[in-house]
C-alpha cells in the first residue's frame, strides 16, 4: 500500500473527527431516536456505547503491537481489518451509518494491505482513535450515569 493511500485514509479519519467535534453528529441523532420495544432507546444507546468503547480499545491494541513491533505489519493489517469488520457489524445495529461507513472503509484499507510498516499502522490507528473516540464521547454523554446509579438497583445474587 502506498504512503499516499495511508495519508488519504488518515485525512479521511481526521475530517470525520473534525466534522463530528462541535455539534451532534447525525449518527448520534439517529441513535437517540432508535428504539427497541419493549425496552425503548436505553439499550441501543448502552450497547452502542460499549461497542464504540471496545472498538477503540481494539484499535489501541493494534497500535501498541505496532509500537512494540510485536507482529509484522501484514499481520497487523489482517488483525485490524478483522476487528473493524466485526465492530462495523455491531455498530450497524444501532443506526450509526456514517460511522459504520468509515469503519468499513478503514477495514478495506487494512484488507488491501493497508499500512506498509509499523509507523503507518501507528499513524492510522492514532487517527482512528481520535475519530471514533469522539463518537463514543457523544454516545457516553447521552447516558445519565449518575441518575442510573441512584435510581437503578442491581438484582441480588442468584441462588
CSV table of N, CA and C in Angstrom, one decimal:
chain,number,residue,atom,x,y,z
A,1,UNK,N,0.9,-1.2,0.0
A,1,UNK,CA,0.0,0.0,0.0
A,1,UNK,C,0.9,1.2,0.0
A,2,UNK,N,0.6,2.2,-0.8
A,2,UNK,CA,1.4,3.4,-1.0
A,2,UNK,C,1.2,4.3,0.2
A,3,UNK,N,2.2,5.1,0.5
A,3,UNK,CA,2.1,6.1,1.6
A,3,UNK,C,1.0,7.1,1.3
A,4,UNK,N,0.7,7.4,0.0
A,4,UNK,CA,-0.3,8.3,-0.4
A,4,UNK,C,-1.7,7.7,0.0
A,5,UNK,N,-1.9,6.4,0.0
A,5,UNK,CA,-3.1,5.8,0.4
A,5,UNK,C,-3.2,5.9,1.9
A,6,UNK,N,-2.1,5.8,2.6
A,6,UNK,CA,-2.2,5.9,4.1
A,6,UNK,C,-2.5,7.3,4.4
A,7,UNK,N,-1.9,8.3,3.8
A,7,UNK,CA,-2.2,9.7,4.1
A,7,UNK,C,-3.7,10.0,3.7
A,8,UNK,N,-4.2,9.4,2.7
A,8,UNK,CA,-5.6,9.6,2.3
A,8,UNK,C,-6.6,9.1,3.4
A,9,UNK,N,-6.3,7.9,4.0
A,9,UNK,CA,-7.2,7.4,5.0
A,9,UNK,C,-7.0,8.2,6.3
A,10,UNK,N,-5.8,8.6,6.6
A,10,UNK,CA,-5.6,9.5,7.8
A,10,UNK,C,-6.4,10.8,7.6
A,11,UNK,N,-6.3,11.4,6.4
A,11,UNK,CA,-7.1,12.6,6.1
A,11,UNK,C,-8.5,12.4,6.3
A,12,UNK,N,-9.0,11.3,5.8
A,12,UNK,CA,-10.5,10.9,5.9
A,12,UNK,C,-10.9,10.8,7.3
A,13,UNK,N,-10.1,10.1,8.2
A,13,UNK,CA,-10.4,10.0,9.6
A,13,UNK,C,-10.3,11.3,10.3
A,14,UNK,N,-9.4,12.2,10.0
A,14,UNK,CA,-9.3,13.5,10.6
A,14,UNK,C,-10.4,14.4,10.2
A,15,UNK,N,-10.9,14.3,9.0
A,15,UNK,CA,-12.0,15.1,8.5
A,15,UNK,C,-13.3,14.7,9.3
A,16,UNK,N,-13.4,13.3,9.4
A,16,UNK,CA,-14.6,12.8,10.1
A,16,UNK,C,-14.6,13.3,11.6
A,17,UNK,N,-13.4,13.3,12.2
A,17,UNK,CA,-13.3,13.8,13.6
A,17,UNK,C,-13.6,15.2,13.7
A,18,UNK,N,-13.1,16.0,12.8
A,18,UNK,CA,-13.4,17.5,12.9
A,18,UNK,C,-14.9,17.8,12.6
A,19,UNK,N,-15.5,17.0,11.7
A,19,UNK,CA,-16.9,17.2,11.4
A,19,UNK,C,-17.8,16.9,12.5
A,20,UNK,N,-17.4,15.9,13.3
A,20,UNK,CA,-18.2,15.5,14.4
A,20,UNK,C,-17.8,16.0,15.8
A,21,UNK,N,-17.0,17.1,15.8
A,21,UNK,CA,-16.5,17.6,17.0
A,21,UNK,C,-17.4,18.5,17.8
A,22,UNK,N,-17.9,19.6,17.2
A,22,UNK,CA,-18.5,20.6,17.9
A,22,UNK,C,-20.1,20.5,18.0
A,23,UNK,N,-20.7,19.8,17.1
A,23,UNK,CA,-22.1,19.6,17.2
A,23,UNK,C,-22.5,18.2,17.0
A,24,UNK,N,-23.6,17.8,17.5
A,24,UNK,CA,-24.1,16.4,17.5
A,24,UNK,C,-24.1,15.9,16.1
A,25,UNK,N,-23.4,14.8,15.9
A,25,UNK,CA,-23.4,14.1,14.5
A,25,UNK,C,-24.8,13.5,14.3
A,26,UNK,N,-25.1,13.3,13.0
A,26,UNK,CA,-26.3,12.7,12.6
A,26,UNK,C,-26.4,11.3,13.1
A,27,UNK,N,-25.3,10.6,13.2
A,27,UNK,CA,-25.4,9.2,13.8
A,27,UNK,C,-25.9,9.2,15.2
A,28,UNK,N,-25.5,10.2,16.0
A,28,UNK,CA,-26.0,10.3,17.4
A,28,UNK,C,-27.5,10.7,17.4
A,29,UNK,N,-27.9,11.6,16.6
A,29,UNK,CA,-29.3,12.0,16.5
A,29,UNK,C,-30.2,10.8,16.1
A,30,UNK,N,-29.7,9.9,15.2
A,30,UNK,CA,-30.4,8.7,14.8
A,30,UNK,C,-30.5,7.7,16.0
A,31,UNK,N,-29.3,7.6,16.7
A,31,UNK,CA,-29.3,6.7,17.8
A,31,UNK,C,-30.3,7.2,18.9
A,32,UNK,N,-30.4,8.5,19.2
A,32,UNK,CA,-31.3,9.0,20.2
A,32,UNK,C,-32.7,8.5,19.9
A,33,UNK,N,-33.1,8.4,18.6
A,33,UNK,CA,-34.4,8.0,18.2
A,33,UNK,C,-34.6,6.5,18.0
A,34,UNK,N,-33.5,5.8,18.0
A,34,UNK,CA,-33.6,4.3,17.8
A,34,UNK,C,-34.2,3.6,19.0
A,35,UNK,N,-35.3,2.9,18.9
A,35,UNK,CA,-35.9,2.2,20.0
A,35,UNK,C,-36.2,0.8,19.7
A,36,UNK,N,-36.0,0.0,20.7
A,36,UNK,CA,-36.3,-1.5,20.5
A,36,UNK,C,-37.3,-1.9,21.6
A,37,UNK,N,-38.6,-2.0,21.1
A,37,UNK,CA,-39.6,-2.4,22.1
A,37,UNK,C,-39.3,-3.7,22.7
A,38,UNK,N,-39.6,-4.0,23.9
A,38,UNK,CA,-40.4,-3.1,24.8
A,38,UNK,C,-39.4,-2.2,25.7
A,39,UNK,N,-38.1,-2.2,25.4
A,39,UNK,CA,-37.2,-1.6,26.2
A,39,UNK,C,-36.9,-0.1,26.0
A,40,UNK,N,-37.4,0.4,24.8
A,40,UNK,CA,-37.1,1.8,24.5
A,40,UNK,C,-35.7,2.0,23.9
A,41,UNK,N,-35.2,3.2,24.1
A,41,UNK,CA,-33.9,3.6,23.5
A,41,UNK,C,-32.7,3.4,24.4
A,42,UNK,N,-32.9,3.1,25.6
A,42,UNK,CA,-31.7,3.0,26.5
A,42,UNK,C,-30.8,1.8,26.1
A,43,UNK,N,-31.3,0.6,25.8
A,43,UNK,CA,-30.5,-0.5,25.4
A,43,UNK,C,-29.6,-0.2,24.2
A,44,UNK,N,-30.2,0.3,23.1
A,44,UNK,CA,-29.4,0.7,21.9
A,44,UNK,C,-28.2,1.7,22.3
A,45,UNK,N,-28.6,2.6,23.1
A,45,UNK,CA,-27.5,3.6,23.5
A,45,UNK,C,-26.4,3.0,24.3
A,46,UNK,N,-26.8,2.1,25.3
A,46,UNK,CA,-25.8,1.4,26.1
A,46,UNK,C,-24.9,0.5,25.2
A,47,UNK,N,-25.6,-0.3,24.4
A,47,UNK,CA,-24.8,-1.2,23.5
A,47,UNK,C,-23.9,-0.4,22.6
A,48,UNK,N,-24.4,0.7,22.0
A,48,UNK,CA,-23.6,1.5,21.1
A,48,UNK,C,-22.4,2.1,21.8
A,49,UNK,N,-22.6,2.5,23.1
A,49,UNK,CA,-21.5,3.0,23.9
A,49,UNK,C,-20.5,1.9,24.1
A,50,UNK,N,-20.9,0.7,24.5
A,50,UNK,CA,-19.9,-0.4,24.8
A,50,UNK,C,-19.2,-0.8,23.5
A,51,UNK,N,-20.0,-0.8,22.4
A,51,UNK,CA,-19.4,-1.2,21.1
A,51,UNK,C,-18.3,-0.2,20.6
A,52,UNK,N,-18.6,1.1,20.7
A,52,UNK,CA,-17.6,2.1,20.3
A,52,UNK,C,-16.4,2.1,21.3
A,53,UNK,N,-16.7,1.9,22.6
A,53,UNK,CA,-15.6,1.8,23.5
A,53,UNK,C,-14.7,0.7,23.2
A,54,UNK,N,-15.2,-0.5,23.0
A,54,UNK,CA,-14.3,-1.7,22.7
A,54,UNK,C,-13.7,-1.6,21.4
A,55,UNK,N,-14.3,-0.9,20.4
A,55,UNK,CA,-13.6,-0.7,19.1
A,55,UNK,C,-12.4,0.1,19.4
A,56,UNK,N,-12.5,1.2,20.2
A,56,UNK,CA,-11.4,2.0,20.5
A,56,UNK,C,-10.3,1.2,21.2
A,57,UNK,N,-10.7,0.3,22.1
A,57,UNK,CA,-9.7,-0.5,22.8
A,57,UNK,C,-9.0,-1.4,21.9
A,58,UNK,N,-9.7,-2.0,21.0
A,58,UNK,CA,-9.1,-2.9,20.0
A,58,UNK,C,-8.1,-2.2,19.1
A,59,UNK,N,-8.4,-1.0,18.7
A,59,UNK,CA,-7.5,-0.2,17.9
A,59,UNK,C,-6.3,0.2,18.7
A,60,UNK,N,-6.4,0.4,20.0
A,60,UNK,CA,-5.3,0.7,20.8
A,60,UNK,C,-4.3,-0.5,20.9
A,61,UNK,N,-4.9,-1.7,21.0
A,61,UNK,CA,-4.1,-2.9,21.0
A,61,UNK,C,-3.3,-3.1,19.7
A,62,UNK,N,-3.9,-2.9,18.6
A,62,UNK,CA,-3.2,-2.9,17.3
A,62,UNK,C,-2.1,-1.9,17.3
A,63,UNK,N,-2.4,-0.7,17.7
A,63,UNK,CA,-1.4,0.4,17.8
A,63,UNK,C,-0.2,-0.1,18.7
A,64,UNK,N,-0.5,-0.6,19.8
A,64,UNK,CA,0.6,-1.0,20.8
A,64,UNK,C,1.4,-2.1,20.2
A,65,UNK,N,0.8,-3.1,19.5
A,65,UNK,CA,1.6,-4.1,18.8
A,65,UNK,C,2.5,-3.5,17.8
A,66,UNK,N,2.0,-2.5,17.1
A,66,UNK,CA,2.9,-1.9,16.1
A,66,UNK,C,4.0,-1.1,16.7
A,67,UNK,N,3.7,-0.4,17.8
A,67,UNK,CA,4.8,0.3,18.5
A,67,UNK,C,5.9,-0.6,19.0
A,68,UNK,N,5.4,-1.8,19.5
A,68,UNK,CA,6.4,-2.8,20.0
A,68,UNK,C,7.0,-3.6,18.9
A,69,UNK,N,6.5,-3.5,17.7
A,69,UNK,CA,6.9,-4.3,16.6
A,69,UNK,C,6.8,-5.8,16.9
A,70,UNK,N,5.7,-6.1,17.6
A,70,UNK,CA,5.5,-7.4,18.1
A,70,UNK,C,5.0,-8.4,17.0
A,71,UNK,N,4.4,-7.8,15.9
A,71,UNK,CA,3.9,-8.6,14.8
A,71,UNK,C,4.3,-7.8,13.5
A,72,UNK,N,4.5,-8.5,12.4
A,72,UNK,CA,4.8,-7.8,11.2
A,72,UNK,C,3.6,-7.0,10.7
A,73,UNK,N,3.8,-6.0,10.0
A,73,UNK,CA,2.8,-5.1,9.5
A,73,UNK,C,1.7,-5.8,8.8
A,74,UNK,N,2.0,-6.8,7.9
A,74,UNK,CA,0.9,-7.5,7.3
A,74,UNK,C,-0.1,-8.3,8.2
A,75,UNK,N,0.5,-8.8,9.3
A,75,UNK,CA,-0.4,-9.4,10.3
A,75,UNK,C,-1.2,-8.4,11.1
A,76,UNK,N,-0.7,-7.2,11.3
A,76,UNK,CA,-1.4,-6.2,12.0
A,76,UNK,C,-2.5,-5.7,11.1
A,77,UNK,N,-2.3,-5.6,9.8
A,77,UNK,CA,-3.3,-5.2,8.8
A,77,UNK,C,-4.4,-6.2,8.8
A,78,UNK,N,-4.1,-7.5,8.8
A,78,UNK,CA,-5.1,-8.5,8.9
A,78,UNK,C,-5.9,-8.5,10.2
A,79,UNK,N,-5.2,-8.3,11.3
A,79,UNK,CA,-5.9,-8.2,12.6
A,79,UNK,C,-6.9,-7.0,12.6
A,80,UNK,N,-6.3,-5.9,12.2
A,80,UNK,CA,-7.1,-4.6,12.3
A,80,UNK,C,-8.4,-4.8,11.4
A,81,UNK,N,-8.2,-5.3,10.2
A,81,UNK,CA,-9.4,-5.5,9.3
A,81,UNK,C,-10.4,-6.4,9.9
A,82,UNK,N,-10.0,-7.5,10.5
A,82,UNK,CA,-11.0,-8.4,11.1
A,82,UNK,C,-11.7,-7.8,12.2
A,83,UNK,N,-11.0,-7.1,13.1
A,83,UNK,CA,-11.6,-6.4,14.2
A,83,UNK,C,-12.6,-5.3,13.8
A,84,UNK,N,-12.2,-4.5,12.8
A,84,UNK,CA,-13.0,-3.4,12.4
A,84,UNK,C,-14.3,-4.0,11.7
A,85,UNK,N,-14.1,-5.0,10.9
A,85,UNK,CA,-15.3,-5.6,10.3
A,85,UNK,C,-16.3,-6.1,11.3
A,86,UNK,N,-15.8,-6.7,12.4
A,86,UNK,CA,-16.7,-7.2,13.5
A,86,UNK,C,-17.4,-6.0,14.1
A,87,UNK,N,-16.7,-4.9,14.4
A,87,UNK,CA,-17.3,-3.8,15.0
A,87,UNK,C,-18.3,-3.1,14.1
A,88,UNK,N,-18.0,-3.1,12.8
A,88,UNK,CA,-18.9,-2.5,11.9
A,88,UNK,C,-20.3,-3.2,11.9
A,89,UNK,N,-20.2,-4.5,12.0
A,89,UNK,CA,-21.4,-5.3,12.1
A,89,UNK,C,-22.2,-5.0,13.3
A,90,UNK,N,-21.5,-4.8,14.4
A,90,UNK,CA,-22.2,-4.5,15.7
A,90,UNK,C,-22.8,-3.1,15.6
A,91,UNK,N,-22.0,-2.1,15.2
A,91,UNK,CA,-22.5,-0.7,15.1
A,91,UNK,C,-23.6,-0.5,14.2
A,92,UNK,N,-23.7,-1.3,13.1
A,92,UNK,CA,-24.8,-1.2,12.2
A,92,UNK,C,-26.1,-1.4,12.8
A,93,UNK,N,-26.2,-2.2,13.9
A,93,UNK,CA,-27.4,-2.4,14.6
A,93,UNK,C,-28.0,-1.2,15.2
A,94,UNK,N,-27.1,-0.2,15.5
A,94,UNK,CA,-27.6,1.0,16.2
A,94,UNK,C,-27.7,2.2,15.4
A,95,UNK,N,-27.8,2.0,14.0
A,95,UNK,CA,-28.1,3.1,13.1
A,95,UNK,C,-27.0,4.1,13.0
A,96,UNK,N,-25.7,3.8,13.3
A,96,UNK,CA,-24.6,4.7,13.2
A,96,UNK,C,-24.0,4.6,11.8
A,97,UNK,N,-24.8,5.0,10.8
A,97,UNK,CA,-24.5,4.7,9.4
A,97,UNK,C,-23.2,5.4,8.9
A,98,UNK,N,-23.0,6.7,9.3
A,98,UNK,CA,-21.8,7.4,8.9
A,98,UNK,C,-20.5,6.8,9.5
A,99,UNK,N,-20.6,6.4,10.8
A,99,UNK,CA,-19.5,5.8,11.5
A,99,UNK,C,-19.2,4.4,10.9
A,100,UNK,N,-20.3,3.6,10.6
A,100,UNK,CA,-20.1,2.3,10.0
A,100,UNK,C,-19.4,2.4,8.7
A,101,UNK,N,-19.9,3.4,7.9
A,101,UNK,CA,-19.3,3.5,6.5
A,101,UNK,C,-17.7,3.8,6.7
A,102,UNK,N,-17.3,4.6,7.6
A,102,UNK,CA,-15.9,4.9,7.8
A,102,UNK,C,-15.2,3.7,8.4
A,103,UNK,N,-15.8,3.0,9.3
A,103,UNK,CA,-15.2,1.8,9.9
A,103,UNK,C,-14.9,0.7,8.7
A,104,UNK,N,-15.9,0.6,7.9
A,104,UNK,CA,-15.8,-0.4,6.8
A,104,UNK,C,-14.7,0.1,5.8
A,105,UNK,N,-14.7,1.4,5.5
A,105,UNK,CA,-13.6,2.0,4.6
A,105,UNK,C,-12.2,1.7,5.2
A,106,UNK,N,-12.1,1.9,6.5
A,106,UNK,CA,-10.8,1.6,7.2
A,106,UNK,C,-10.5,0.1,7.1
A,107,UNK,N,-11.5,-0.7,7.3
A,107,UNK,CA,-11.2,-2.2,7.2
A,107,UNK,C,-10.8,-2.5,5.8
A,108,UNK,N,-11.4,-2.0,4.8
A,108,UNK,CA,-11.0,-2.2,3.4
A,108,UNK,C,-9.6,-1.8,3.2
A,109,UNK,N,-9.2,-0.6,3.8
A,109,UNK,CA,-7.8,-0.2,3.6
A,109,UNK,C,-6.8,-1.2,4.2
A,110,UNK,N,-7.1,-1.7,5.4
A,110,UNK,CA,-6.3,-2.7,6.0
A,110,UNK,C,-6.3,-4.0,5.2
A,111,UNK,N,-7.5,-4.5,4.7
A,111,UNK,CA,-7.6,-5.7,4.0
A,111,UNK,C,-6.7,-5.6,2.7
A,112,UNK,N,-6.6,-4.5,2.1
A,112,UNK,CA,-5.9,-4.3,0.9
A,112,UNK,C,-4.4,-4.2,1.1
A,113,UNK,N,-3.9,-4.4,2.3
A,113,UNK,CA,-2.5,-4.3,2.6
A,113,UNK,C,-2.2,-3.1,3.5
A,114,UNK,N,-3.1,-2.2,3.5
A,114,UNK,CA,-3.1,-1.1,4.5
A,114,UNK,C,-1.7,-0.5,4.6
A,115,UNK,N,-1.3,-0.5,5.9
A,115,UNK,CA,0.0,0.1,6.2
A,115,UNK,C,1.1,-0.7,5.8
A,116,UNK,N,2.1,-0.1,5.2
A,116,UNK,CA,3.3,-0.8,4.7
A,116,UNK,C,4.3,-1.1,5.8
A,117,UNK,N,4.2,-0.4,6.9
A,117,UNK,CA,5.2,-0.6,8.0
A,117,UNK,C,4.6,-0.3,9.4
A,118,UNK,N,5.3,-0.5,10.4
A,118,UNK,CA,4.8,-0.2,11.8
A,118,UNK,C,4.4,1.2,12.0
A,119,UNK,N,5.2,2.1,11.5
A,119,UNK,CA,4.9,3.5,11.6
A,119,UNK,C,3.6,3.9,11.0
A,120,UNK,N,3.3,3.4,9.9
A,120,UNK,CA,2.0,3.7,9.2
A,120,UNK,C,0.8,3.1,10.0
A,121,UNK,N,1.0,1.9,10.6
A,121,UNK,CA,0.0,1.3,11.4
A,121,UNK,C,-0.3,2.2,12.6
A,122,UNK,N,0.7,2.7,13.2
A,122,UNK,CA,0.5,3.6,14.4
A,122,UNK,C,-0.2,4.9,13.9
A,123,UNK,N,0.3,5.5,12.8
A,123,UNK,CA,-0.3,6.7,12.3
A,123,UNK,C,-1.8,6.5,12.1
A,124,UNK,N,-2.2,5.5,11.4
A,124,UNK,CA,-3.6,5.2,11.1
A,124,UNK,C,-4.4,4.9,12.3
A,125,UNK,N,-3.9,4.1,13.2
A,125,UNK,CA,-4.6,3.8,14.5
A,125,UNK,C,-4.8,5.1,15.3
A,126,UNK,N,-3.8,5.9,15.4
A,126,UNK,CA,-4.0,7.1,16.2
A,126,UNK,C,-5.1,8.1,15.6
A,127,UNK,N,-5.1,8.2,14.3
A,127,UNK,CA,-6.2,9.0,13.6
A,127,UNK,C,-7.5,8.3,13.9
A,128,UNK,N,-7.6,7.0,13.8
A,128,UNK,CA,-8.9,6.3,14.1
A,128,UNK,C,-9.3,6.4,15.5
A,129,UNK,N,-8.4,6.4,16.4
A,129,UNK,CA,-8.7,6.5,17.8
A,129,UNK,C,-9.4,7.9,18.1
A,130,UNK,N,-8.8,9.0,17.6
A,130,UNK,CA,-9.4,10.3,17.7
A,130,UNK,C,-10.8,10.4,17.1
A,131,UNK,N,-10.9,9.9,15.9
A,131,UNK,CA,-12.2,10.0,15.1
A,131,UNK,C,-13.3,9.2,15.8
A,132,UNK,N,-13.0,7.9,16.2
A,132,UNK,CA,-14.0,7.1,16.7
A,132,UNK,C,-14.3,7.3,18.2
A,133,UNK,N,-13.2,7.8,18.9
A,133,UNK,CA,-13.4,8.1,20.4
A,133,UNK,C,-14.4,9.3,20.5
A,134,UNK,N,-14.4,10.2,19.5
A,134,UNK,CA,-15.3,11.3,19.5
A,134,UNK,C,-16.7,10.9,19.4
A,135,UNK,N,-17.0,9.9,18.6
A,135,UNK,CA,-18.3,9.3,18.5
A,135,UNK,C,-18.7,8.7,19.8
A,136,UNK,N,-17.8,7.9,20.4
A,136,UNK,CA,-18.0,7.3,21.7
A,136,UNK,C,-18.3,8.4,22.8
A,137,UNK,N,-17.6,9.5,22.7
A,137,UNK,CA,-17.9,10.6,23.7
A,137,UNK,C,-19.3,11.1,23.6
A,138,UNK,N,-19.7,11.3,22.4
A,138,UNK,CA,-21.1,11.8,22.2
A,138,UNK,C,-22.1,10.8,22.7
A,139,UNK,N,-21.9,9.5,22.5
A,139,UNK,CA,-22.8,8.5,23.0
A,139,UNK,C,-22.8,8.5,24.5
A,140,UNK,N,-21.6,8.4,25.1
A,140,UNK,CA,-21.4,8.4,26.5
A,140,UNK,C,-22.1,9.5,27.2
A,141,UNK,N,-22.0,10.7,26.6
A,141,UNK,CA,-22.6,11.9,27.2
A,141,UNK,C,-24.2,11.8,27.2
A,142,UNK,N,-24.8,10.9,26.5
A,142,UNK,CA,-26.2,10.8,26.5
A,142,UNK,C,-26.7,10.0,27.7
A,143,UNK,N,-25.8,9.2,28.3
A,143,UNK,CA,-26.2,8.2,29.3
A,143,UNK,C,-26.1,8.9,30.7
A,144,UNK,N,-27.3,8.9,31.4
A,144,UNK,CA,-27.3,9.6,32.7
A,144,UNK,C,-26.7,8.7,33.8
A,145,UNK,N,-25.4,8.5,33.7
A,145,UNK,CA,-24.7,7.6,34.6
A,145,UNK,C,-25.1,7.8,36.1
A,146,UNK,N,-25.0,9.1,36.6
A,146,UNK,CA,-25.3,9.3,38.0
A,146,UNK,C,-26.7,9.0,38.4
A,147,UNK,N,-27.7,9.3,37.5
A,147,UNK,CA,-29.1,9.0,37.7
A,147,UNK,C,-29.3,7.5,37.8
A,148,UNK,N,-28.7,6.8,36.9
A,148,UNK,CA,-28.8,5.4,36.8
A,148,UNK,C,-28.3,4.8,38.1
A,149,UNK,N,-27.2,5.2,38.6
A,149,UNK,CA,-26.6,4.7,39.8
A,149,UNK,C,-27.6,4.9,41.0
A,150,UNK,N,-28.3,6.1,41.0
A,150,UNK,CA,-29.1,6.4,42.1
A,150,UNK,C,-30.5,5.7,42.0
A,151,UNK,N,-31.0,5.5,40.8
A,151,UNK,CA,-32.4,5.0,40.6
A,151,UNK,C,-32.5,3.5,40.3
A,152,UNK,N,-31.4,2.9,39.8
A,152,UNK,CA,-31.5,1.5,39.4
A,152,UNK,C,-30.7,0.7,40.4
A,153,UNK,N,-31.3,-0.3,40.9
A,153,UNK,CA,-30.6,-1.2,41.8
A,153,UNK,C,-30.3,-2.5,41.1
A,154,UNK,N,-29.1,-3.0,41.3
A,154,UNK,CA,-28.7,-4.3,40.7
A,154,UNK,C,-29.5,-5.4,41.3
A,155,UNK,N,-29.8,-6.4,40.5
A,155,UNK,CA,-30.5,-7.6,41.0
A,155,UNK,C,-29.6,-8.3,42.0
A,156,UNK,N,-30.3,-8.9,43.0
A,156,UNK,CA,-29.5,-9.7,44.0
A,156,UNK,C,-28.8,-10.9,43.4
A,157,UNK,N,-27.8,-11.5,44.0
A,157,UNK,CA,-27.2,-12.7,43.5
A,157,UNK,C,-28.2,-13.8,43.4
A,158,UNK,N,-28.0,-14.6,42.3
A,158,UNK,CA,-28.9,-15.8,42.1
A,158,UNK,C,-28.6,-16.8,43.2
A,159,UNK,N,-29.6,-17.5,43.6
A,159,UNK,CA,-29.3,-18.7,44.4
A,159,UNK,C,-30.0,-18.6,45.7
